[in-house]
Each structure stands twice: as structure tokens, then as C-alpha cells.
mmCIF file of C-alpha atoms and ligand atoms in Angstrom:
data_model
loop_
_atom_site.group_PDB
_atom_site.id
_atom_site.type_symbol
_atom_site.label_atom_id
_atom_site.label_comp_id
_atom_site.label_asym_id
_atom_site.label_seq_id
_atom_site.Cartn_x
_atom_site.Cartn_y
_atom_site.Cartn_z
ATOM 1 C CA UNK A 1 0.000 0.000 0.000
ATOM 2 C CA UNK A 2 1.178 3.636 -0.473
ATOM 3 C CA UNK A 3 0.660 5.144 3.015
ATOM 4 C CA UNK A 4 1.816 8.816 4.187
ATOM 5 C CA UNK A 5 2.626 9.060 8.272
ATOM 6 C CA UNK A 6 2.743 12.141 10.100
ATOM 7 C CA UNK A 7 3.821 11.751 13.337
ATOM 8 C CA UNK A 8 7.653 10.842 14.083
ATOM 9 C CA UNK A 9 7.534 11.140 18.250
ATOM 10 C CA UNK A 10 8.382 8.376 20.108
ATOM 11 C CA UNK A 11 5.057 6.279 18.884
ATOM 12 C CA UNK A 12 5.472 7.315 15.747
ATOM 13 C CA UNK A 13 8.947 6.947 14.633
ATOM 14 C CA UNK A 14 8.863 3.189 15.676
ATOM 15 C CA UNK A 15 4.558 2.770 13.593
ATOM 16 C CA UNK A 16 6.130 3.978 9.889
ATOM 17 C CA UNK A 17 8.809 1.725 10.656
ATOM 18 C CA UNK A 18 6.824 -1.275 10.942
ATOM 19 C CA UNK A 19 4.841 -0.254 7.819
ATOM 20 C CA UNK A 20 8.163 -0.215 6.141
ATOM 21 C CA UNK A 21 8.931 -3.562 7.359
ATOM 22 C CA UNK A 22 6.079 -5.150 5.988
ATOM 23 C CA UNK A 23 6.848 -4.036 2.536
ATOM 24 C CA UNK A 24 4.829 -1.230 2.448
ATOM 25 C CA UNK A 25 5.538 2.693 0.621
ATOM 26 C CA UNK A 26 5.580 4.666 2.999
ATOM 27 C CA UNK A 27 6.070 8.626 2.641
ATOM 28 C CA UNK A 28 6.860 10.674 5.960
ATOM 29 C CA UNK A 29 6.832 13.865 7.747
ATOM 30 C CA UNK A 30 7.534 15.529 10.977
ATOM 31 C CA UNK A 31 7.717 18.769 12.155
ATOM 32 C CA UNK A 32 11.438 18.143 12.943
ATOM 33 C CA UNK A 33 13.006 16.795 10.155
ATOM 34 C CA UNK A 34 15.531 15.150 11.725
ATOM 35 C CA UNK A 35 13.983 12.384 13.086
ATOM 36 C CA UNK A 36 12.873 10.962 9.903
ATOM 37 C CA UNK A 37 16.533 10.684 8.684
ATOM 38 C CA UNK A 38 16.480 6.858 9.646
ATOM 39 C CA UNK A 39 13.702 6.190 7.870
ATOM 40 C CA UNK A 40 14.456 7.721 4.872
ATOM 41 C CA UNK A 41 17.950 5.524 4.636
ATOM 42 C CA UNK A 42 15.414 2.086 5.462
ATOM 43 C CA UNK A 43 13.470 3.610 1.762
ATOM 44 C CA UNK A 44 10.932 5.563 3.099
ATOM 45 C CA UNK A 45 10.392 9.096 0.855
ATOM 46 C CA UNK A 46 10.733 12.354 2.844
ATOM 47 C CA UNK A 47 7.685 15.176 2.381
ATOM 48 C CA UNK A 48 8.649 18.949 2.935
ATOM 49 C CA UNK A 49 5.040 19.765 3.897
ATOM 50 C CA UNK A 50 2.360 17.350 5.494
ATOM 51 C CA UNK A 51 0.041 17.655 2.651
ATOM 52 C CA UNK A 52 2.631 16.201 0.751
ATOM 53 C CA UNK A 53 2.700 12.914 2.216
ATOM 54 C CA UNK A 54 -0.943 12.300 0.993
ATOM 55 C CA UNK A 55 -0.846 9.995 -1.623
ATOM 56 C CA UNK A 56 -3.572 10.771 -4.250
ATOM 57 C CA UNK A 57 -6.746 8.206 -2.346
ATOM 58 C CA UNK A 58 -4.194 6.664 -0.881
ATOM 59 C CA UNK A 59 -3.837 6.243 2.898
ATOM 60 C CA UNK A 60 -2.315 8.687 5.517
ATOM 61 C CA UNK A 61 -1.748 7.976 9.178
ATOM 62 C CA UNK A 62 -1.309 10.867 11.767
ATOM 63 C CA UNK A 63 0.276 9.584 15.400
ATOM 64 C CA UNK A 64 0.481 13.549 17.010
ATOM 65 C CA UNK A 65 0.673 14.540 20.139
ATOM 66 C CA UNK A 66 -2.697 16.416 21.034
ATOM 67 C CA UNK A 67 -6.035 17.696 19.493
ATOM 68 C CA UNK A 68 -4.520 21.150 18.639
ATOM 69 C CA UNK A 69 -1.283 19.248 16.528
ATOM 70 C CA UNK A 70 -4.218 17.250 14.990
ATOM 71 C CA UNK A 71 -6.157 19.472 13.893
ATOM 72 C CA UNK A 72 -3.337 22.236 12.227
ATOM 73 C CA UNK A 73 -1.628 18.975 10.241
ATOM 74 C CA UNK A 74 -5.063 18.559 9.008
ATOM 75 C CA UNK A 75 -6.964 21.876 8.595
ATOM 76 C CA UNK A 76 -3.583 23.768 8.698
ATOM 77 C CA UNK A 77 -2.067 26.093 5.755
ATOM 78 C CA UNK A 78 -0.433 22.657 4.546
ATOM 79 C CA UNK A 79 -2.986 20.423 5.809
ATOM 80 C CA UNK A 80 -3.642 17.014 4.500
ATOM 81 C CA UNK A 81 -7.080 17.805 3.872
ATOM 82 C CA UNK A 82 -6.097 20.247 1.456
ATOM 83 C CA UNK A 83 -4.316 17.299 -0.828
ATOM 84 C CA UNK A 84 -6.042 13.865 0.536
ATOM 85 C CA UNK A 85 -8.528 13.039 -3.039
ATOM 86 C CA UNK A 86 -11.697 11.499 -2.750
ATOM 87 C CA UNK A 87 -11.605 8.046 -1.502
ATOM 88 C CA UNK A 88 -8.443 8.576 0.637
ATOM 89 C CA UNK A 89 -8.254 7.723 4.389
ATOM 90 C CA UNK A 90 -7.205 9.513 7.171
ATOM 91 C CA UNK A 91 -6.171 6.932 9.716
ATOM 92 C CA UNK A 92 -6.040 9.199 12.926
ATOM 93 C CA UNK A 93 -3.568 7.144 16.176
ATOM 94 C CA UNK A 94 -3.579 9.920 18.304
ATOM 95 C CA UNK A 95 -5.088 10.224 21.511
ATOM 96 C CA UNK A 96 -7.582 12.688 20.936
ATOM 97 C CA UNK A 97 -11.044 14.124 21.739
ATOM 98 C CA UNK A 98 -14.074 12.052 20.681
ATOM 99 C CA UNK A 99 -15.185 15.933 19.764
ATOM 100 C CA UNK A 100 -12.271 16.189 17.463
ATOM 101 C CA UNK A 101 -13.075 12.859 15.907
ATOM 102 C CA UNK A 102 -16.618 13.874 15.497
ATOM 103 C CA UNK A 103 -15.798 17.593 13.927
ATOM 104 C CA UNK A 104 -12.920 15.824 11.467
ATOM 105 C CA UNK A 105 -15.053 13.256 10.855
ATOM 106 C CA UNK A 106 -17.255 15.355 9.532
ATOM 107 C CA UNK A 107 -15.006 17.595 7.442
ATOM 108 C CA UNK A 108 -13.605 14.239 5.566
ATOM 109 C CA UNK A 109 -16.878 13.229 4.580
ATOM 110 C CA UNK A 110 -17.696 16.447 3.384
ATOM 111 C CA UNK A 111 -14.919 16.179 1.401
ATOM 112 C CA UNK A 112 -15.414 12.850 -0.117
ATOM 113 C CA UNK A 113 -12.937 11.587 2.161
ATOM 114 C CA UNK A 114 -12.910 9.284 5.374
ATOM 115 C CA UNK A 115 -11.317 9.182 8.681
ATOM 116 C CA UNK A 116 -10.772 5.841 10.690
ATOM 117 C CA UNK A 117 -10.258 6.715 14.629
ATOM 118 C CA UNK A 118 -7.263 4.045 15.655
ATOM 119 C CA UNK A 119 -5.873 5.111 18.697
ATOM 120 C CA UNK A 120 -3.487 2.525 20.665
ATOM 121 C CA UNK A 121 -2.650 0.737 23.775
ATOM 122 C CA UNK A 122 0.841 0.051 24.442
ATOM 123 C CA UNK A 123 3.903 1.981 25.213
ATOM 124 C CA UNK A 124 6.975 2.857 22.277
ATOM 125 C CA UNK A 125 8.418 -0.906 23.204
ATOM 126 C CA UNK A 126 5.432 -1.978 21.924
ATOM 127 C CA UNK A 127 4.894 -0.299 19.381
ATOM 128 C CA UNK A 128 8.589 -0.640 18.041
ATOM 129 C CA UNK A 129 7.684 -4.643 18.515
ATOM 130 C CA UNK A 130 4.476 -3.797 16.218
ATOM 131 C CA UNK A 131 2.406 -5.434 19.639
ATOM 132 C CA UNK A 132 0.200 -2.260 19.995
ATOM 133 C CA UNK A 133 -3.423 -3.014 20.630
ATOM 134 C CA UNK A 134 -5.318 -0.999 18.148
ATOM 135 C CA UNK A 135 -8.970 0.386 18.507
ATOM 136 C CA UNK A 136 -10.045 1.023 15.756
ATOM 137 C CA UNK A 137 -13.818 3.042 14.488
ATOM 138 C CA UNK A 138 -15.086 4.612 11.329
ATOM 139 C CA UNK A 139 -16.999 3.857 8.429
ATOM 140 C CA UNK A 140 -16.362 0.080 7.471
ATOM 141 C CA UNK A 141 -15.316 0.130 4.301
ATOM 142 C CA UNK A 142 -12.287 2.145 4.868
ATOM 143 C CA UNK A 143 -11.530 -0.128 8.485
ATOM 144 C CA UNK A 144 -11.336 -3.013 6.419
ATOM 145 C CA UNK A 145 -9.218 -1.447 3.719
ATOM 146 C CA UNK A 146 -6.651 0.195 6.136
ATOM 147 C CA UNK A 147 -6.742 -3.584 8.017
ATOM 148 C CA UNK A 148 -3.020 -4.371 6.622
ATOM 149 C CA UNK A 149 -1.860 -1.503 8.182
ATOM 150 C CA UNK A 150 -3.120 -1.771 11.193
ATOM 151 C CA UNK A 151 -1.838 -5.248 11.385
ATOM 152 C CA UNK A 152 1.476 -4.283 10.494
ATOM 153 C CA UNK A 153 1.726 -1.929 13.586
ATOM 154 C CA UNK A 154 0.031 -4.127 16.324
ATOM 155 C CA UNK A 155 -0.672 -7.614 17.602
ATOM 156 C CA UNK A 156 -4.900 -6.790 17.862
ATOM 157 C CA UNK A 157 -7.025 -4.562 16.288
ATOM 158 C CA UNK A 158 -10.722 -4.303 17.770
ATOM 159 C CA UNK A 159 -13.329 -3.418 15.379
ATOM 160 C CA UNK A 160 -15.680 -0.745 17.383
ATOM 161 C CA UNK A 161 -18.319 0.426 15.174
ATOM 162 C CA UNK A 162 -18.904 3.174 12.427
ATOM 163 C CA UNK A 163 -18.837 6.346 14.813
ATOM 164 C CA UNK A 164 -15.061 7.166 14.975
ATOM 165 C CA UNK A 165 -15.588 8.776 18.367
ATOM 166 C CA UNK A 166 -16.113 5.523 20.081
ATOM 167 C CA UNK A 167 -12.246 4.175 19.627
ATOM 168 C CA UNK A 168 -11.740 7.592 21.645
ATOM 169 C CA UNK A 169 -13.901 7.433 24.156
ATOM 170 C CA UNK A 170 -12.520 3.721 24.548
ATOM 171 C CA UNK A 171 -8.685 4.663 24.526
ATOM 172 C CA UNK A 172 -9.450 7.833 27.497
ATOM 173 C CA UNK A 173 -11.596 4.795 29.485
ATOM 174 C CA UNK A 174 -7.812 2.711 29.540
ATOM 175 C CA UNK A 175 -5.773 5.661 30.287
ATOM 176 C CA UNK A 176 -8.181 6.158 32.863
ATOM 177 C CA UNK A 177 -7.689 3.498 34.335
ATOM 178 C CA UNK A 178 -4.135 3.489 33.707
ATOM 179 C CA UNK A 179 -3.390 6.864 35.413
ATOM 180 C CA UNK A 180 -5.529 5.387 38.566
ATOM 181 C CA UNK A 181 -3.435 2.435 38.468
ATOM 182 C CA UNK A 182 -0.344 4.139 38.968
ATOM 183 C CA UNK A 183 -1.880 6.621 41.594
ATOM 184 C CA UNK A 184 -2.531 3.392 43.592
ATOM 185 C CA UNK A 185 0.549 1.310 42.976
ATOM 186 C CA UNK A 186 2.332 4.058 44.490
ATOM 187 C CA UNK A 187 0.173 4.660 47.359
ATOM 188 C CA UNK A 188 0.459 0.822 48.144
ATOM 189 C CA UNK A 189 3.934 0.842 48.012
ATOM 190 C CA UNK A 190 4.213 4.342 50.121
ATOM 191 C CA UNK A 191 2.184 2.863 53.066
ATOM 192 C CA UNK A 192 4.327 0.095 52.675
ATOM 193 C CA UNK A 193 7.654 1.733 52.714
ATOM 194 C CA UNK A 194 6.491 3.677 55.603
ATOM 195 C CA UNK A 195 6.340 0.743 57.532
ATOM 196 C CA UNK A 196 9.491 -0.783 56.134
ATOM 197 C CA UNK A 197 8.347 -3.339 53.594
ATOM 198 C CA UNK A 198 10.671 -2.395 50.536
ATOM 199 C CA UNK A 199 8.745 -0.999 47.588
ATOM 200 C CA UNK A 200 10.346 -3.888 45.109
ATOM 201 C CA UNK A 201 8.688 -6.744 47.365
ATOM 202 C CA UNK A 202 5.084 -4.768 47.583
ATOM 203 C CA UNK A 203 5.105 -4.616 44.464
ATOM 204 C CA UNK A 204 6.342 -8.339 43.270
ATOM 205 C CA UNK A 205 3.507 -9.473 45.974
ATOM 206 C CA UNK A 206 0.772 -7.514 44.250
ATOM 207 C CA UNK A 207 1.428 -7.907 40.636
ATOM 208 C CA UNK A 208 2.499 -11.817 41.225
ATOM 209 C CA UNK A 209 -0.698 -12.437 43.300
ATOM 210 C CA UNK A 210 -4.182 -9.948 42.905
ATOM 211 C CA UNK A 211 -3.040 -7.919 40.066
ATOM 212 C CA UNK A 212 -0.874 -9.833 37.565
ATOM 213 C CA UNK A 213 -1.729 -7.501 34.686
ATOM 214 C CA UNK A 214 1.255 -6.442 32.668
ATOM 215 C CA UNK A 215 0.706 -2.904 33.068
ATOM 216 C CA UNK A 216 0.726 -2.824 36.887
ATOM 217 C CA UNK A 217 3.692 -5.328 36.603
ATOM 218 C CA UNK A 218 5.542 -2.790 34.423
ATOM 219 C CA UNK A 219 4.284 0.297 36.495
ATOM 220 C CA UNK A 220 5.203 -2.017 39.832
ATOM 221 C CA UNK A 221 8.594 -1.932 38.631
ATOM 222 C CA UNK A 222 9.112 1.327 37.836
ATOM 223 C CA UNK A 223 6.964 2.618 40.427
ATOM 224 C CA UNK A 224 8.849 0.617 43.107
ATOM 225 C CA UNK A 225 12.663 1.898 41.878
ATOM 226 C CA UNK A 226 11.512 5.469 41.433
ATOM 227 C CA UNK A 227 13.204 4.995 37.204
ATOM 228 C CA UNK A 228 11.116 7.461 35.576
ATOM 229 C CA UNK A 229 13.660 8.940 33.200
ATOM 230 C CA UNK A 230 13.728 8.160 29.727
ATOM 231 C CA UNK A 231 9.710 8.844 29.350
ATOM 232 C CA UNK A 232 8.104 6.091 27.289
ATOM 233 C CA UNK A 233 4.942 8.176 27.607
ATOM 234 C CA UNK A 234 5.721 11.737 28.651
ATOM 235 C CA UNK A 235 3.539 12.917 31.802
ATOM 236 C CA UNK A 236 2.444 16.396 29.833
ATOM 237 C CA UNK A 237 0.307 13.897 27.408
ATOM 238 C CA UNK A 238 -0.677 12.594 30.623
ATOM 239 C CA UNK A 239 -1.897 15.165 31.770
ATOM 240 C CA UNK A 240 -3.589 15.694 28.607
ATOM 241 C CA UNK A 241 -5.760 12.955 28.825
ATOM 242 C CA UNK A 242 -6.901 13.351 31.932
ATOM 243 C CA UNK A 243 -7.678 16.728 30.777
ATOM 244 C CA UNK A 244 -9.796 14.855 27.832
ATOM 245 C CA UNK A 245 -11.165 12.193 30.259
ATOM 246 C CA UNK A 246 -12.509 15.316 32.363
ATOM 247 C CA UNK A 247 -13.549 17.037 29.455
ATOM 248 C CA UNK A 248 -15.639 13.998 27.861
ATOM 249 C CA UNK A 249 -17.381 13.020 31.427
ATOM 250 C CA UNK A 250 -18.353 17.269 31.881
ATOM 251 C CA UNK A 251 -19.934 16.527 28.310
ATOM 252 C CA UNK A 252 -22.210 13.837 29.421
ATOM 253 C CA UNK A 253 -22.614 15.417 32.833
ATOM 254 C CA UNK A 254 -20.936 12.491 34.436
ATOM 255 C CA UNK A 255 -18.561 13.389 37.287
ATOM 256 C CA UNK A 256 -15.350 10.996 37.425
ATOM 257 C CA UNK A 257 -13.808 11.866 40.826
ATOM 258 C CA UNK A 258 -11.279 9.618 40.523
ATOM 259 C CA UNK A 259 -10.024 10.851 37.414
ATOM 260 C CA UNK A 260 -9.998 14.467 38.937
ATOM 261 C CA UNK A 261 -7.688 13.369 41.840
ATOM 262 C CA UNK A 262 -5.458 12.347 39.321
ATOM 263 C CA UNK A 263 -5.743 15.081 37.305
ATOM 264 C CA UNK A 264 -4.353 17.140 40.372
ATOM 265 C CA UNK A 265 -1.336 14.700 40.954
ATOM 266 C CA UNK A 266 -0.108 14.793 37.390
ATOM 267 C CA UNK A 267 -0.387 18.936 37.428
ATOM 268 C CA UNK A 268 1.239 19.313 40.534
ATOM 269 C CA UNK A 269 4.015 17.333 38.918
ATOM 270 C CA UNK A 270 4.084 19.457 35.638
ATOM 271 C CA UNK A 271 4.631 22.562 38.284
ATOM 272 C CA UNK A 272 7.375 20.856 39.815
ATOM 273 C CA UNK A 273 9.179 20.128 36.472
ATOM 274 C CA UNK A 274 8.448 16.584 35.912
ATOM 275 C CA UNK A 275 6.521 16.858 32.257
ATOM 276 C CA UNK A 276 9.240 15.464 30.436
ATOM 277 C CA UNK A 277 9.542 12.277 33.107
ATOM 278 C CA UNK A 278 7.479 9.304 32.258
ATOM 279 C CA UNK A 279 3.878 9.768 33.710
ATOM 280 C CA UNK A 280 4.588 7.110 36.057
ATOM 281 C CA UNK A 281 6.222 9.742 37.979
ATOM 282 C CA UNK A 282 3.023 10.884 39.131
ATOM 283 C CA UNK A 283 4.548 8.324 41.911
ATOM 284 C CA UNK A 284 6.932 10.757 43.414
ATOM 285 C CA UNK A 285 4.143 13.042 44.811
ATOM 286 C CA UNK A 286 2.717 10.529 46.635
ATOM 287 C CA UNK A 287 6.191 9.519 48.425
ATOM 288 C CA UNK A 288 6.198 13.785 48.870
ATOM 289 C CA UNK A 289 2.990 14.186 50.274
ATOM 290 C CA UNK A 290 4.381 10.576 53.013
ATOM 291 C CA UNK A 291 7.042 12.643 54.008
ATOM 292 C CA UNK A 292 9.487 10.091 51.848
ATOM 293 C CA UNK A 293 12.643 11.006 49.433
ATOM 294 C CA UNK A 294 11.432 9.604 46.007
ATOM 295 C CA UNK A 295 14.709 8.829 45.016
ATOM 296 C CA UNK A 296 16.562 5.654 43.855
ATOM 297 C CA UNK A 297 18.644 5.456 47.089
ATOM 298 C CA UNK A 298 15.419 5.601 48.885
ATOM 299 C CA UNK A 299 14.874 1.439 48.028
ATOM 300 C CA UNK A 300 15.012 -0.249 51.519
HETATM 301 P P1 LIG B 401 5.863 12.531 21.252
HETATM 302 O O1 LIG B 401 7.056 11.650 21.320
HETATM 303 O O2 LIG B 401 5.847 13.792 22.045
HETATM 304 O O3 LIG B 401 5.624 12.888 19.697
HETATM 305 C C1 LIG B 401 4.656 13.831 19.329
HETATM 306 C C2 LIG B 401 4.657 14.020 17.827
HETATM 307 O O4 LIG B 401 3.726 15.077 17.510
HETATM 308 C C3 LIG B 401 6.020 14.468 17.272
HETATM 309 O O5 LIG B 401 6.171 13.919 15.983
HETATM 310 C C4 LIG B 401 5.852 15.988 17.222
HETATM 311 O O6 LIG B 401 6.715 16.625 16.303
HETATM 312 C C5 LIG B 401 4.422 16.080 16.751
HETATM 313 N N1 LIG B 401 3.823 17.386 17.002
HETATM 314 C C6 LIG B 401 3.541 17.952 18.199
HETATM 315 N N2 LIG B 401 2.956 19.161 18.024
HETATM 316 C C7 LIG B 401 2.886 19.358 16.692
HETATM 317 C C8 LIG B 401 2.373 20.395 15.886
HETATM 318 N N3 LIG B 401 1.808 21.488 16.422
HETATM 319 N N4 LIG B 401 2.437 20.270 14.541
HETATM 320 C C9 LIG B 401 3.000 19.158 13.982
HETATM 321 N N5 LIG B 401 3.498 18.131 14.679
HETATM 322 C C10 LIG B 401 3.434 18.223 16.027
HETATM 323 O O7 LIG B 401 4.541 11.754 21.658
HETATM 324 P P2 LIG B 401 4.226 10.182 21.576
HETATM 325 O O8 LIG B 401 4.575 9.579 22.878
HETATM 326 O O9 LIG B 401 4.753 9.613 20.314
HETATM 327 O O10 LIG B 401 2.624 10.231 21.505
HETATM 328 C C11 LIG B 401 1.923 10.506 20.307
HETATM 329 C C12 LIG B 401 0.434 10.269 20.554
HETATM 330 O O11 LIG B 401 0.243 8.899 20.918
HETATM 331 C C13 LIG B 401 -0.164 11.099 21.692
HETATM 332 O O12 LIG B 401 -1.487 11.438 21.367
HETATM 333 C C14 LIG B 401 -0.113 10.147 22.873
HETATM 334 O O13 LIG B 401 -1.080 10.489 23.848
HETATM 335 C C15 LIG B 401 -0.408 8.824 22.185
HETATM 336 N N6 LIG B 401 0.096 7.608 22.838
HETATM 337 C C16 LIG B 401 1.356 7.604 23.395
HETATM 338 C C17 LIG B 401 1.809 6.418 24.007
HETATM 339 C C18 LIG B 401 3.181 6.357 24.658
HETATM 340 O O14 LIG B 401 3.393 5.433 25.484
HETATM 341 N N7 LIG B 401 4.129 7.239 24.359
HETATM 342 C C19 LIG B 401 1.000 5.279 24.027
HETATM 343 C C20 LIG B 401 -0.249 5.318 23.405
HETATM 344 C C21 LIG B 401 -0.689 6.492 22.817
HETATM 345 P P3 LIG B 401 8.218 17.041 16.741
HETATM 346 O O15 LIG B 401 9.034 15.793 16.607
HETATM 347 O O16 LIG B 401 8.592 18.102 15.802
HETATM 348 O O17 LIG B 401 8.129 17.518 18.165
#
């Protein structure tokens, strides 16, 4: 398939290469150029503008960080909906806004074009492994066509209906609960600490016994050595989708006070510096508010 990507963060860069891998022509762009150099040696074709990757009813896949990055490389001076002919598919990975996927929903099909909401679970190792879990909404005809795609960047893609905004509201329900998962990982392993259990063996107890999912095994770990540094999924877009969980549940009048306590943790860390950490540092604010040192060398 020829298939433009937009998109080369740390999701991103690792998605076109998969498509690459499985044979497929892929043309890229990124608002730094640099970090397409790679690609461009493994054959993929370099665009100076994002409209430029759009092949003509061909196939282009946006992995950006926000709503507001979203909706510029589309609607933008050099959008892709400027270039994208009739037929073509915008495949949209992001974590975004079911609003956004309504509104550009809406401008595709006025446009004789379609847009397939396929945001992911699964962090950069994941996606460099092409294991993502992909959830994926839109009008079915263009699902099934993108399908190879899809395949080539994860292990499972779950079909979820014709109204795009559903994959969204699906993906903010798992970082939900991913976000309260870490809140209470680390408050587990706080209490314990304070009363000298080390935060390694709360956390092998409770991910090897009650909670063996991978994600609060992965989150245990890191969690429990306070290794938040390289980010795998940067706590600003954390913060961000809490900020879109909130959003979505004010919508439907629905209050999610859960989600708002986290909400709080993950901004107090953004004031204290920590955007750029992985989101799992959340963590250290709990071990603050105990009184504790969140630091490596503060492992009993
Ligand atoms: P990232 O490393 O920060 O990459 C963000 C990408 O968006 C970069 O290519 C960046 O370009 C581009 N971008 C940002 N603002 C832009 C703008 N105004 N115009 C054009 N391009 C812009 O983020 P990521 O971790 O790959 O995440 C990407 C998306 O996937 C987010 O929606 C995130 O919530 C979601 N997600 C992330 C993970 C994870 O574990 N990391 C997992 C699942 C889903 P530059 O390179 O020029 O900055």
C-alpha cells in the first residue's frame, strides 16, 4: 500500500517503521526533520510539507501529540485535507477528543474523504515490537481497507463500530484506568515503605498475586525503583488525557472523581518540572505528600 505518516515522536517513529517492514511505501513527515533521517535511509520518501505525504486516495496515518497538533496537520495552511482526493483515508492514532473525531469526521466526509479513529494501547516498546493493541472506528469500508496496516503496527485490532468517536472514548476509558493504576501502585507501596516493607517486594507481591496484569507489573517496577527517566509516555500527554477524560465526562454530565484526583497529581508534577519524566512519575508526589525522598537510594 502507499501510506503517508505524520507523526515521528516516540510512537510514531517506531509505527512507519513497521509499515516499512512489511513491505509497504511509505512517505513521511515531521515537524522536525531530523527524526525521519532513519527512515528515509530504510526507503521511506521524505515530504517537505504534510500535505505532501498524501498519496492521491491513498492512505495517511497521523500519530500527534494532542487535538490542537491534529487538527493544524489537518486543517492547517499545509494540511492534508487540502491534498487527501476522494476516496483517501485519514487513519487518525492519536489520543484525541471524541469531539475532534466527530468535527474531522465530519469535514472528511464532506470532502469525499474518510477518517478511521485508531488510537493505541501500548507503550513505544510496543509499538517498536508492532504489539500495539489498536482500537479502531469509522466507516467500514475504509476499516477493512486500512486492516493491513493496522496489522502491520500491532498484535490486535478491535473493530468498534462506524462512529469514529467511540475508539476515543474507549482509549481515554484505559488511560483512565491506567493513570488510577499508577496513583494506587504508588500509594500501596508508600504505606508500605512507611512501615518498612521495601517498595520492590510490595510490588512483586501484588502484581504476582491480585493484580498480575502487565501494566501494573511494568508500572510495579518502575513505580517501586523510582526509574522514571527516559519517558516512554511523557507525563504532559498525561496530563492531557486526563484533561480529555474530564472534558468527555463534563460533556455527558458524568462526574469521574477519581479521574480528577489524578488530574491534580499529574499537574502538581508538571509545576514541579516533571513533564518530560514518564507519567509514572506521578509516583513521586505521593512519596512527597508521606514525608518520603522519592529517590533511587530511597529502596530499603
Ligand atoms: P511525542 O514523542 O511527544 O511525539 C509527538 C509528535 O507530535 C512528534 O512527531 C511531534 O513533532 C508532533 N507534534 C507535536 N505538536 C505538533 C504540531 N503542532 N504540529 C505538527 N506536529 C506536532 O509523543 P508520543 O509519545 O509519540 O505520543 C503521540 C500520541 O500517541 C499522543 O497522542 C499520545 O497520547 C499517544 N500515545 C502515546 C503512548 C506512549 O506510550 N508514548 C502510548 C499510546 C498512545 P516534533 O518531533 O517536531 O516535536
Amino acid at each position: 500500500m502507499d501510506i503517508g505518516f505524520i507523526g515521528l515522536g516516540s510512537m510514531g517513529h517506531a509505527m512507519a517503521a513497521n509499515l516499512l517492514r512489511a513491505g509497504h511505501q511509505v512517505s513521511v513527515w515531521n515537524r522536525s526533520p531530523d527524526k525521519a533521517r532513519d527512515l528515509v535511509r530504510e526507503g521511506a520518501r521524505l515530504a517537505e510539507r504534510a500535505c505532501d505525504v498524501a498519496p492521491a486516495s491513498g492512505i495517511v496515518v497521523t500519530m500527534l501529540s494532542d487535538d490542537a497538533a491534529l487538527r493544524d496537520v489537518v486543517q492547517g495552511e499545509h494540511g492534508i485535507g487540502q491534498r487527501l482526493g476522494e476516496g483517501g483515508i485519514h487513519v487518525s492514532m492519536s489520543t484525541v477528543s471524541p469531539q475532534t473525531a466527530q468535527d474531522l469526521s465530519a469535514l472528511h466526509a464532506a470532502r469525499g474523504t474518510h477518517y478511521v479513529a485508531a488510537p493505541v494501547f501500548g507503550r513505544p516498546d510496543a509499538a517498536a515490537a508492532a504489539k500495539l493493541f489498536v482500537l479502531c472506528a469509522g466507516p467500514q469500508a475504509a476499516r477493512q481497507a486500512v486492516q493491513p496496516a493496522l496489522e502491520a503496527m500491532g498484535q490486535r485490532v478491535f473493530e468498534l463500530g462506524d462512529d469514529a468517536a467511540a475508539a476515543n472514548v474507549l482509549k481515554l476509558s484505559g488511560n483512565f484506568m491506567l493513570m488510577a493504576a499508577i496513583e494506587s501502585l504508588a500509594e500501596a507501596m508508600t504505606l508500605g515503605e512507611r512501615y518498612g516493607l521495601p517498595r520492590e517486594r510490595t510490588a512483586e507481591v501484588l502484581t504476582q498475586s491480585i493484580f498480575p496484569a502487565p501494566a501494573m507489573v511494568n508500572y510495579g517496577r518502575q513505580i517501586a525503583q523510582h526509574s522514571y527517566q527516559p519517558a516512554g509516555f511523557k507525563l504532559s500527554l498525561g496530563l492531557k488525557d486526563a484533561d480529555l477524560v474530564l472534558g468527555a465526562a463534563r460533556k455527558v454530565a458524568m462526574p469521574m472523581p477519581l479521574a480528577q484526583l489524578v488530574q491534580a497529581r499529574l499537574l502538581s508534577a508538571l509545576a514541579r518540572q516533571r513533564g518530560d519524566m514518564d507519567w509514572s512519575a506521578a509516583a513521586i508526589g505521593v512519596s512527597e505528600d508521606a514525608g518520603l525522598q522519592a529517590t533511587p537510594a530511597t529502596r530499603a
